[in-house]
Amino acid sequence: MTETTKFWGIVPAAGVGKRMQSNRPKQYLELAGKTVIEQALSRLLQADVFEAIAVAISREDPYWPQLPIAKHEKILTAAGGKERADSVLSALRSINGKASDNDWVLVHDAARPCITASDIHHLIACLIHDEVGGILALSSHDTLKNVQDGRIDGTLDRNHIWRALTPQMFRYGMLKSALEEAEGNPAITDEASALELKGLKPKIVEGRPDNIKITRPEDLPLAQFYMEQQ
Ligand code: CTP
Ligand code: MG
């Protein structure tokens, strides 16, 4: 690592949390005495590697400005976008001029509050000399089926299937241009897919299984349990 290599956090937090079916976006639900987004951001701050963390927030969001962490000196607010990829691109653009093309960015979902500083450090250590960058991921323990119209149409080779988590770590310039080229493409559901579209092969770094994404109501008590265990 050269002395000038900088790290930036990018946190998409502009979703509405439809699958959570609650009265507010899931990132503002309570988890272990704080909101989900405060838990996620506190853990990124704890890792103590970031110059700043740019958080993409929806324009209609009344909750964010009320959180003390929104005023933290290392937290920047950017506008959210229509899809997750638009929010990430907006947050990347918000640090234009501050970040250099060669700096690393770690993109982390606001809805993943159980991320640990050790997983962040592990991801960085595995990728710091990598040409492309990569992502935290989990191998699958279950047998996986290809399904058509409710019937099994073959078994996938589990050894080649991984579940993509966040953070996803790429060079600022490379990620920004990959997302700009892919703008509007619905197949871009994470950062790695934007780089894959350019023919690049991001690296897989095995992460902790407790780094879950809060998606459905039952995920919240599970996240609470994981936090107590950590
Ligand atoms: N996100 C975002 N901008 C969007 C959509 C999603 O910043 N236009 C963020 C979410 O806030 C979340 C992360 O991307 O932190 C992962 O997305 P997901 O889990 O799908 O969250 P939601 O889109 O809010 O949930 P749902 O798909 O159930 O509506
Ligand atoms: Mg979504």
mmCIF file of N, CA and C and ligand atoms in Angstrom, residues 11-20 25-27 56 80-88 108-112 213-215, ligand 1:
data_model
loop_
_atom_site.group_PDB
_atom_site.id
_atom_site.type_symbol
_atom_site.label_atom_id
_atom_site.label_comp_id
_atom_site.label_asym_id
_atom_site.label_seq_id
_atom_site.Cartn_x
_atom_site.Cartn_y
_atom_site.Cartn_z
ATOM 1 N N VAL A 11 -22.315 4.242 0.588
ATOM 2 C CA VAL A 11 -23.421 3.494 1.198
ATOM 3 C C VAL A 11 -24.756 3.845 0.528
ATOM 4 N N PRO A 12 -25.277 2.954 -0.322
ATOM 5 C CA PRO A 12 -26.612 3.188 -0.887
ATOM 6 C C PRO A 12 -27.670 2.991 0.196
ATOM 7 N N ALA A 13 -28.472 4.024 0.424
ATOM 8 C CA ALA A 13 -29.480 3.989 1.503
ATOM 9 C C ALA A 13 -30.742 4.707 1.047
ATOM 10 N N ALA A 14 -31.052 4.600 -0.234
ATOM 11 C CA ALA A 14 -32.194 5.338 -0.784
ATOM 12 C C ALA A 14 -33.335 4.426 -1.209
ATOM 13 N N GLY A 15 -33.315 3.187 -0.728
ATOM 14 C CA GLY A 15 -34.393 2.253 -1.066
ATOM 15 C C GLY A 15 -35.606 2.461 -0.164
ATOM 16 N N VAL A 16 -36.742 1.892 -0.590
ATOM 17 C CA VAL A 16 -37.977 2.034 0.193
ATOM 18 C C VAL A 16 -38.270 0.797 1.035
ATOM 19 N N GLY A 17 -37.566 -0.302 0.772
ATOM 20 C CA GLY A 17 -37.757 -1.508 1.575
ATOM 21 C C GLY A 17 -39.114 -2.168 1.397
ATOM 22 N N LYS A 18 -39.507 -2.334 0.142
ATOM 23 C CA LYS A 18 -40.839 -2.887 -0.154
ATOM 24 C C LYS A 18 -41.064 -4.262 0.490
ATOM 25 N N ARG A 19 -40.068 -5.135 0.387
ATOM 26 C CA ARG A 19 -40.249 -6.502 0.888
ATOM 27 C C ARG A 19 -40.333 -6.566 2.407
ATOM 28 N N MET A 20 -39.912 -5.507 3.072
ATOM 29 C CA MET A 20 -39.942 -5.464 4.538
ATOM 30 C C MET A 20 -41.351 -5.163 5.046
ATOM 31 N N PRO A 25 -38.822 3.033 5.637
ATOM 32 C CA PRO A 25 -37.765 2.243 4.980
ATOM 33 C C PRO A 25 -36.966 1.455 6.022
ATOM 34 N N LYS A 26 -36.606 0.232 5.671
ATOM 35 C CA LYS A 26 -36.009 -0.697 6.646
ATOM 36 C C LYS A 26 -34.739 -0.165 7.306
ATOM 37 N N GLN A 27 -34.020 0.721 6.603
ATOM 38 C CA GLN A 27 -32.771 1.240 7.205
ATOM 39 C C GLN A 27 -33.040 2.106 8.435
ATOM 40 N N ALA A 56 -25.997 7.669 0.078
ATOM 41 C CA ALA A 56 -27.035 8.102 -0.870
ATOM 42 C C ALA A 56 -28.402 8.005 -0.206
ATOM 43 N N GLY A 80 -30.053 10.149 -3.603
ATOM 44 C CA GLY A 80 -30.325 8.789 -4.060
ATOM 45 C C GLY A 80 -30.821 8.785 -5.489
ATOM 46 N N GLY A 81 -30.898 7.615 -6.089
ATOM 47 C CA GLY A 81 -31.386 7.491 -7.465
ATOM 48 C C GLY A 81 -32.497 6.465 -7.562
ATOM 49 N N LYS A 82 -32.961 6.233 -8.801
ATOM 50 C CA LYS A 82 -34.107 5.355 -9.031
ATOM 51 C C LYS A 82 -33.793 3.912 -8.607
ATOM 52 N N GLU A 83 -32.672 3.379 -9.063
ATOM 53 C CA GLU A 83 -32.250 2.029 -8.696
ATOM 54 C C GLU A 83 -31.012 2.115 -7.814
ATOM 55 N N ARG A 84 -30.668 0.975 -7.204
ATOM 56 C CA ARG A 84 -29.484 0.945 -6.339
ATOM 57 C C ARG A 84 -28.243 1.452 -7.080
ATOM 58 N N ALA A 85 -28.063 1.008 -8.333
ATOM 59 C CA ALA A 85 -26.880 1.413 -9.107
ATOM 60 C C ALA A 85 -26.848 2.930 -9.321
ATOM 61 N N ASP A 86 -28.038 3.550 -9.484
ATOM 62 C CA ASP A 86 -28.098 5.011 -9.660
ATOM 63 C C ASP A 86 -27.673 5.713 -8.371
ATOM 64 N N SER A 87 -28.072 5.150 -7.232
ATOM 65 C CA SER A 87 -27.691 5.729 -5.943
ATOM 66 C C SER A 87 -26.178 5.634 -5.728
ATOM 67 N N VAL A 88 -25.618 4.485 -6.102
ATOM 68 C CA VAL A 88 -24.167 4.304 -5.945
ATOM 69 C C VAL A 88 -23.418 5.287 -6.841
ATOM 70 N N HIS A 108 -21.075 -0.438 0.405
ATOM 71 C CA HIS A 108 -21.720 -1.314 1.397
ATOM 72 C C HIS A 108 -23.186 -0.935 1.585
ATOM 73 N N ASP A 109 -24.084 -1.921 1.501
ATOM 74 C CA ASP A 109 -25.516 -1.687 1.682
ATOM 75 C C ASP A 109 -25.823 -1.176 3.088
ATOM 76 N N ALA A 110 -26.657 -0.128 3.158
ATOM 77 C CA ALA A 110 -27.128 0.352 4.462
ATOM 78 C C ALA A 110 -27.895 -0.740 5.192
ATOM 79 N N ALA A 111 -28.448 -1.688 4.428
ATOM 80 C CA ALA A 111 -29.269 -2.750 5.001
ATOM 81 C C ALA A 111 -28.457 -3.946 5.501
ATOM 82 N N ARG A 112 -27.120 -3.796 5.568
ATOM 83 C CA ARG A 112 -26.270 -4.861 6.129
ATOM 84 C C ARG A 112 -25.576 -4.360 7.393
ATOM 85 N N LYS A 213 -28.306 -9.293 4.791
ATOM 86 C CA LYS A 213 -29.024 -8.086 4.366
ATOM 87 C C LYS A 213 -30.423 -8.153 4.939
ATOM 88 N N ILE A 214 -30.828 -7.097 5.633
ATOM 89 C CA ILE A 214 -32.201 -7.029 6.138
ATOM 90 C C ILE A 214 -33.110 -6.878 4.916
ATOM 91 N N THR A 215 -33.912 -7.879 4.657
ATOM 92 C CA THR A 215 -34.784 -7.851 3.479
ATOM 93 C C THR A 215 -36.239 -8.068 3.868
HETATM 94 N N1 CTP B 1 -30.960 1.301 -2.496
HETATM 95 C C1 CTP B 1 -30.639 2.599 -2.907
HETATM 96 N N2 CTP B 1 -31.331 3.183 -3.927
HETATM 97 C C2 CTP B 1 -32.339 2.527 -4.546
HETATM 98 C C3 CTP B 1 -32.667 1.205 -4.154
HETATM 99 C C4 CTP B 1 -31.948 0.594 -3.116
HETATM 100 O O1 CTP B 1 -29.730 3.219 -2.347
HETATM 101 N N3 CTP B 1 -33.003 3.147 -5.519
HETATM 102 C C5 CTP B 1 -30.223 0.697 -1.356
HETATM 103 C C6 CTP B 1 -31.119 0.247 -0.218
HETATM 104 O O2 CTP B 1 -31.421 1.359 0.639
HETATM 105 C C7 CTP B 1 -30.297 -0.824 0.463
HETATM 106 C C8 CTP B 1 -29.423 -1.374 -0.674
HETATM 107 O O3 CTP B 1 -29.548 -0.479 -1.767
HETATM 108 O O4 CTP B 1 -29.434 -0.308 1.466
HETATM 109 C C9 CTP B 1 -29.832 -2.793 -1.051
HETATM 110 O O5 CTP B 1 -31.120 -2.779 -1.668
HETATM 111 P P1 CTP B 1 -32.385 -3.601 -1.180
HETATM 112 O O6 CTP B 1 -32.020 -4.568 -0.109
HETATM 113 O O7 CTP B 1 -33.094 -4.114 -2.389
HETATM 114 O O8 CTP B 1 -33.283 -2.452 -0.456
HETATM 115 P P2 CTP B 1 -34.659 -1.838 -0.936
HETATM 116 O O9 CTP B 1 -34.628 -1.597 -2.399
HETATM 117 O O10 CTP B 1 -34.924 -0.701 -0.031
HETATM 118 O O11 CTP B 1 -35.685 -3.024 -0.584
HETATM 119 P P3 CTP B 1 -36.797 -3.664 -1.553
HETATM 120 O O12 CTP B 1 -36.061 -4.171 -2.764
HETATM 121 O O13 CTP B 1 -37.422 -4.742 -0.734
HETATM 122 O O14 CTP B 1 -37.757 -2.550 -1.889
#
